Amino acid sequence: MREMTKRFLYDAFAGESMAHMKYTIFAEEAEKKGLSKLANLFRAIAYAEYIHARNHYKELGLLKDMSNNVQQCIDGENFEIEEMYPVYNNTAQLQNEKGAERSTKFALEAEKIHAEMYKKAKTLVDKNEDYPAEKVYICPVCGHTIENEPPEKCPVCGAPKSAYKEFSV
């Protein structure tokens, strides 16, 4: 692929990915305000943006075999843990931006867990085995992630066990 086209597809992938997330967030907010049809519109168009992002990602040749896909996850999580979030958090502290400091701290703590889960997944995928956890729980406040059973209280933000969202097979 020619360099300019490749660059533009990367930019389009980033833009479509952000639109997908933004519209998903808007859908949650519309739902909270009782605007279920608007929430549905946001979710539908968010899905269309996901399709665009997926198509760009595939066209860039970034979708690989499962071992490489999981490795991409490990690499991304490690970058966030080792470089991105420590710098973002330090900057937020330096500039006394308490909300940004909390947000980046929450993300950093969750990314550490994600990296370990992906490392475990990579080992298993390389042996042609599936990931063992049938349930994964996510704290909706900070993103704390845990397999099988949530704690009574989130160790990162203190949210109750009942707040965790379950993802199960």
PDB file of C-alpha atoms in Angstrom:
ATOM      1  CA  MET A   1       0.000   0.000   0.000  1.00  0.00           C
ATOM      2  CA  ARG A   2       1.316   3.445  -0.822  1.00  0.00           C
ATOM      3  CA  GLU A   3       2.419   5.488   2.172  1.00  0.00           C
ATOM      4  CA  MET A   4      -0.128   8.325   1.869  1.00  0.00           C
ATOM      5  CA  THR A   5      -3.054   5.908   1.517  1.00  0.00           C
ATOM      6  CA  LYS A   6      -1.756   3.898   4.474  1.00  0.00           C
ATOM      7  CA  ARG A   7      -1.475   7.042   6.612  1.00  0.00           C
ATOM      8  CA  PHE A   8      -4.959   8.149   5.672  1.00  0.00           C
ATOM      9  CA  LEU A   9      -6.408   4.712   6.502  1.00  0.00           C
ATOM     10  CA  TYR A  10      -4.678   4.794   9.917  1.00  0.00           C
ATOM     11  CA  ASP A  11      -6.179   8.241  10.530  1.00  0.00           C
ATOM     12  CA  ALA A  12      -9.595   7.026   9.355  1.00  0.00           C
ATOM     13  CA  PHE A  13      -9.320   3.994  11.669  1.00  0.00           C
ATOM     14  CA  ALA A  14      -8.542   6.301  14.599  1.00  0.00           C
ATOM     15  CA  GLY A  15     -11.396   8.649  13.754  1.00  0.00           C
ATOM     16  CA  GLU A  16     -13.955   5.880  13.287  1.00  0.00           C
ATOM     17  CA  SER A  17     -12.799   4.224  16.528  1.00  0.00           C
ATOM     18  CA  MET A  18     -13.270   7.463  18.452  1.00  0.00           C
ATOM     19  CA  ALA A  19     -16.675   8.048  16.859  1.00  0.00           C
ATOM     20  CA  HIS A  20     -17.748   4.522  17.869  1.00  0.00           C
ATOM     21  CA  MET A  21     -16.768   5.133  21.479  1.00  0.00           C
ATOM     22  CA  LYS A  22     -18.203   8.640  21.604  1.00  0.00           C
ATOM     23  CA  TYR A  23     -21.570   7.502  20.228  1.00  0.00           C
ATOM     24  CA  THR A  24     -21.621   4.569  22.666  1.00  0.00           C
ATOM     25  CA  ILE A  25     -21.063   7.003  25.536  1.00  0.00           C
ATOM     26  CA  PHE A  26     -23.800   9.269  24.167  1.00  0.00           C
ATOM     27  CA  ALA A  27     -26.158   6.259  24.038  1.00  0.00           C
ATOM     28  CA  GLU A  28     -25.538   5.556  27.733  1.00  0.00           C
ATOM     29  CA  GLU A  29     -26.281   9.172  28.600  1.00  0.00           C
ATOM     30  CA  ALA A  30     -29.428   9.271  26.464  1.00  0.00           C
ATOM     31  CA  GLU A  31     -30.631   6.050  28.113  1.00  0.00           C
ATOM     32  CA  LYS A  32     -30.088   7.568  31.581  1.00  0.00           C
ATOM     33  CA  LYS A  33     -32.228  10.532  30.558  1.00  0.00           C
ATOM     34  CA  GLY A  34     -35.054   8.307  29.330  1.00  0.00           C
ATOM     35  CA  LEU A  35     -34.401   8.994  25.658  1.00  0.00           C
ATOM     36  CA  SER A  36     -34.444   5.346  24.579  1.00  0.00           C
ATOM     37  CA  LYS A  37     -34.997   6.009  20.872  1.00  0.00           C
ATOM     38  CA  LEU A  38     -32.141   8.505  20.732  1.00  0.00           C
ATOM     39  CA  ALA A  39     -30.000   5.985  22.625  1.00  0.00           C
ATOM     40  CA  ASN A  40     -30.919   3.395  20.014  1.00  0.00           C
ATOM     41  CA  LEU A  41     -29.906   5.775  17.210  1.00  0.00           C
ATOM     42  CA  PHE A  42     -26.546   6.413  18.896  1.00  0.00           C
ATOM     43  CA  ARG A  43     -25.951   2.648  19.335  1.00  0.00           C
ATOM     44  CA  ALA A  44     -26.903   1.899  15.731  1.00  0.00           C
ATOM     45  CA  ILE A  45     -24.607   4.530  14.278  1.00  0.00           C
ATOM     46  CA  ALA A  46     -21.856   3.548  16.731  1.00  0.00           C
ATOM     47  CA  TYR A  47     -22.069   0.078  15.212  1.00  0.00           C
ATOM     48  CA  ALA A  48     -21.724   1.540  11.714  1.00  0.00           C
ATOM     49  CA  GLU A  49     -18.604   3.413  12.855  1.00  0.00           C
ATOM     50  CA  TYR A  50     -17.260   0.117  14.263  1.00  0.00           C
ATOM     51  CA  ILE A  51     -17.776  -1.491  10.844  1.00  0.00           C
ATOM     52  CA  HIS A  52     -15.841   1.338   9.193  1.00  0.00           C
ATOM     53  CA  ALA A  53     -12.996   0.988  11.708  1.00  0.00           C
ATOM     54  CA  ARG A  54     -12.937  -2.793  11.285  1.00  0.00           C
ATOM     55  CA  ASN A  55     -12.791  -2.484   7.498  1.00  0.00           C
ATOM     56  CA  HIS A  56      -9.905   0.008   7.677  1.00  0.00           C
ATOM     57  CA  TYR A  57      -8.053  -2.180  10.188  1.00  0.00           C
ATOM     58  CA  LYS A  58      -8.376  -5.238   7.951  1.00  0.00           C
ATOM     59  CA  GLU A  59      -7.368  -3.303   4.837  1.00  0.00           C
ATOM     60  CA  LEU A  60      -4.229  -2.113   6.627  1.00  0.00           C
ATOM     61  CA  GLY A  61      -3.329  -5.777   7.131  1.00  0.00           C
ATOM     62  CA  LEU A  62      -3.313  -5.456  10.921  1.00  0.00           C
ATOM     63  CA  LEU A  63      -5.658  -8.366  11.629  1.00  0.00           C
ATOM     64  CA  LYS A  64      -3.396 -11.381  12.037  1.00  0.00           C
ATOM     65  CA  ASP A  65      -3.579 -14.875  13.482  1.00  0.00           C
ATOM     66  CA  MET A  66      -4.856 -15.082  17.061  1.00  0.00           C
ATOM     67  CA  SER A  67      -1.404 -15.296  18.651  1.00  0.00           C
ATOM     68  CA  ASN A  68      -0.343 -12.086  16.918  1.00  0.00           C
ATOM     69  CA  ASN A  69      -3.664 -10.416  17.731  1.00  0.00           C
ATOM     70  CA  VAL A  70      -3.175 -11.166  21.435  1.00  0.00           C
ATOM     71  CA  GLN A  71       0.442  -9.974  21.208  1.00  0.00           C
ATOM     72  CA  GLN A  72      -0.825  -6.656  19.833  1.00  0.00           C
ATOM     73  CA  CYS A  73      -2.984  -6.401  22.960  1.00  0.00           C
ATOM     74  CA  ILE A  74      -0.023  -7.141  25.225  1.00  0.00           C
ATOM     75  CA  ASP A  75       2.103  -4.560  23.435  1.00  0.00           C
ATOM     76  CA  GLY A  76      -0.629  -1.931  23.697  1.00  0.00           C
ATOM     77  CA  GLU A  77      -1.264  -2.591  27.382  1.00  0.00           C
ATOM     78  CA  ASN A  78       2.476  -2.496  28.148  1.00  0.00           C
ATOM     79  CA  PHE A  79       2.828   0.853  26.355  1.00  0.00           C
ATOM     80  CA  GLU A  80      -0.048   2.246  28.428  1.00  0.00           C
ATOM     81  CA  ILE A  81       1.439   0.860  31.664  1.00  0.00           C
ATOM     82  CA  GLU A  82       5.076   1.749  31.106  1.00  0.00           C
ATOM     83  CA  GLU A  83       4.850   5.007  29.204  1.00  0.00           C
ATOM     84  CA  MET A  84       1.489   6.564  28.483  1.00  0.00           C
ATOM     85  CA  TYR A  85      -0.458   6.557  31.737  1.00  0.00           C
ATOM     86  CA  PRO A  86       2.482   7.284  34.070  1.00  0.00           C
ATOM     87  CA  VAL A  87       3.268  10.413  32.036  1.00  0.00           C
ATOM     88  CA  TYR A  88      -0.384  11.427  31.764  1.00  0.00           C
ATOM     89  CA  ASN A  89      -0.894  10.888  35.491  1.00  0.00           C
ATOM     90  CA  ASN A  90       2.258  12.838  36.427  1.00  0.00           C
ATOM     91  CA  THR A  91       1.147  15.718  34.232  1.00  0.00           C
ATOM     92  CA  ALA A  92      -2.314  15.725  35.813  1.00  0.00           C
ATOM     93  CA  GLN A  93      -0.693  15.767  39.280  1.00  0.00           C
ATOM     94  CA  LEU A  94       1.694  18.553  38.288  1.00  0.00           C
ATOM     95  CA  GLN A  95      -1.143  20.649  36.942  1.00  0.00           C
ATOM     96  CA  ASN A  96      -3.413  19.826  39.900  1.00  0.00           C
ATOM     97  CA  GLU A  97      -6.104  18.327  37.660  1.00  0.00           C
ATOM     98  CA  LYS A  98      -7.760  15.978  40.157  1.00  0.00           C
ATOM     99  CA  GLY A  99     -10.306  14.486  37.739  1.00  0.00           C
ATOM    100  CA  ALA A 100      -7.657  13.695  35.124  1.00  0.00           C
ATOM    101  CA  GLU A 101      -5.382  12.325  37.841  1.00  0.00           C
ATOM    102  CA  ARG A 102      -8.126   9.977  39.063  1.00  0.00           C
ATOM    103  CA  SER A 103      -9.109   8.933  35.532  1.00  0.00           C
ATOM    104  CA  THR A 104      -5.541   8.113  34.478  1.00  0.00           C
ATOM    105  CA  LYS A 105      -4.852   6.291  37.768  1.00  0.00           C
ATOM    106  CA  PHE A 106      -7.979   4.173  37.311  1.00  0.00           C
ATOM    107  CA  ALA A 107      -6.971   3.326  33.741  1.00  0.00           C
ATOM    108  CA  LEU A 108      -3.378   2.502  34.714  1.00  0.00           C
ATOM    109  CA  GLU A 109      -4.482   0.073  37.422  1.00  0.00           C
ATOM    110  CA  ALA A 110      -6.891  -1.698  35.050  1.00  0.00           C
ATOM    111  CA  GLU A 111      -4.314  -1.888  32.252  1.00  0.00           C
ATOM    112  CA  LYS A 112      -1.910  -3.736  34.569  1.00  0.00           C
ATOM    113  CA  ILE A 113      -4.519  -6.437  35.062  1.00  0.00           C
ATOM    114  CA  HIS A 114      -5.352  -6.533  31.362  1.00  0.00           C
ATOM    115  CA  ALA A 115      -1.695  -7.051  30.439  1.00  0.00           C
ATOM    116  CA  GLU A 116      -1.476 -10.062  32.750  1.00  0.00           C
ATOM    117  CA  MET A 117      -4.705 -11.529  31.393  1.00  0.00           C
ATOM    118  CA  TYR A 118      -3.479 -11.124  27.823  1.00  0.00           C
ATOM    119  CA  LYS A 119      -0.124 -12.731  28.679  1.00  0.00           C
ATOM    120  CA  LYS A 120      -2.013 -15.709  30.092  1.00  0.00           C
ATOM    121  CA  ALA A 121      -4.217 -15.761  26.981  1.00  0.00           C
ATOM    122  CA  LYS A 122      -1.184 -15.688  24.663  1.00  0.00           C
ATOM    123  CA  THR A 123       0.389 -18.675  26.404  1.00  0.00           C
ATOM    124  CA  LEU A 124      -2.862 -20.591  25.999  1.00  0.00           C
ATOM    125  CA  VAL A 125      -3.513 -19.539  22.403  1.00  0.00           C
ATOM    126  CA  ASP A 126       0.003 -20.620  21.472  1.00  0.00           C
ATOM    127  CA  LYS A 127      -0.949 -24.094  22.775  1.00  0.00           C
ATOM    128  CA  ASN A 128      -4.250 -23.963  20.826  1.00  0.00           C
ATOM    129  CA  GLU A 129      -6.225 -23.601  24.054  1.00  0.00           C
ATOM    130  CA  ASP A 130      -9.023 -21.210  24.934  1.00  0.00           C
ATOM    131  CA  TYR A 131      -8.969 -18.781  27.836  1.00  0.00           C
ATOM    132  CA  PRO A 132     -10.305 -20.569  30.961  1.00  0.00           C
ATOM    133  CA  ALA A 133     -12.417 -17.874  32.649  1.00  0.00           C
ATOM    134  CA  GLU A 134     -16.105 -18.221  31.881  1.00  0.00           C
ATOM    135  CA  LYS A 135     -16.879 -14.940  33.611  1.00  0.00           C
ATOM    136  CA  VAL A 136     -15.042 -11.629  33.625  1.00  0.00           C
ATOM    137  CA  TYR A 137     -16.251  -8.723  35.758  1.00  0.00           C
ATOM    138  CA  ILE A 138     -15.576  -5.046  35.111  1.00  0.00           C
ATOM    139  CA  CYS A 139     -16.048  -2.216  37.589  1.00  0.00           C
ATOM    140  CA  PRO A 140     -18.097   0.449  35.782  1.00  0.00           C
ATOM    141  CA  VAL A 141     -16.424   3.247  37.743  1.00  0.00           C
ATOM    142  CA  CYS A 142     -12.720   2.533  37.226  1.00  0.00           C
ATOM    143  CA  GLY A 143     -12.461  -0.452  34.883  1.00  0.00           C
ATOM    144  CA  HIS A 144     -11.005  -2.843  37.471  1.00  0.00           C
ATOM    145  CA  THR A 145     -11.125  -6.268  35.844  1.00  0.00           C
ATOM    146  CA  ILE A 146     -11.350  -9.657  37.541  1.00  0.00           C
ATOM    147  CA  GLU A 147     -12.199 -13.210  36.530  1.00  0.00           C
ATOM    148  CA  ASN A 148     -14.883 -15.497  37.973  1.00  0.00           C
ATOM    149  CA  GLU A 149     -16.151 -13.420  40.941  1.00  0.00           C
ATOM    150  CA  PRO A 150     -15.983  -9.711  41.787  1.00  0.00           C
ATOM    151  CA  PRO A 151     -14.674  -8.588  45.167  1.00  0.00           C
ATOM    152  CA  GLU A 152     -17.012  -7.232  47.836  1.00  0.00           C
ATOM    153  CA  LYS A 153     -15.527  -3.797  47.175  1.00  0.00           C
ATOM    154  CA  CYS A 154     -13.455  -2.635  44.200  1.00  0.00           C
ATOM    155  CA  PRO A 155      -9.822  -2.406  45.326  1.00  0.00           C
ATOM    156  CA  VAL A 156      -9.203   0.612  43.091  1.00  0.00           C
ATOM    157  CA  CYS A 157     -12.227   2.885  43.561  1.00  0.00           C
ATOM    158  CA  GLY A 158     -14.298   1.269  46.314  1.00  0.00           C
ATOM    159  CA  ALA A 159     -17.393   0.537  44.213  1.00  0.00           C
ATOM    160  CA  PRO A 160     -19.596  -2.244  45.636  1.00  0.00           C
ATOM    161  CA  LYS A 161     -19.650  -5.784  44.262  1.00  0.00           C
ATOM    162  CA  SER A 162     -23.174  -5.215  42.934  1.00  0.00           C
ATOM    163  CA  ALA A 163     -21.912  -2.515  40.567  1.00  0.00           C
ATOM    164  CA  TYR A 164     -19.621  -4.827  38.598  1.00  0.00           C
ATOM    165  CA  LYS A 165     -20.737  -5.740  35.097  1.00  0.00           C
ATOM    166  CA  GLU A 166     -20.534  -9.427  34.195  1.00  0.00           C
ATOM    167  CA  PHE A 167     -19.281 -10.706  30.850  1.00  0.00           C
ATOM    168  CA  SER A 168     -19.926 -14.425  30.510  1.00  0.00           C
ATOM    169  CA  VAL A 169     -19.841 -17.182  27.947  1.00  0.00           C
TER     170      VAL A 169
END
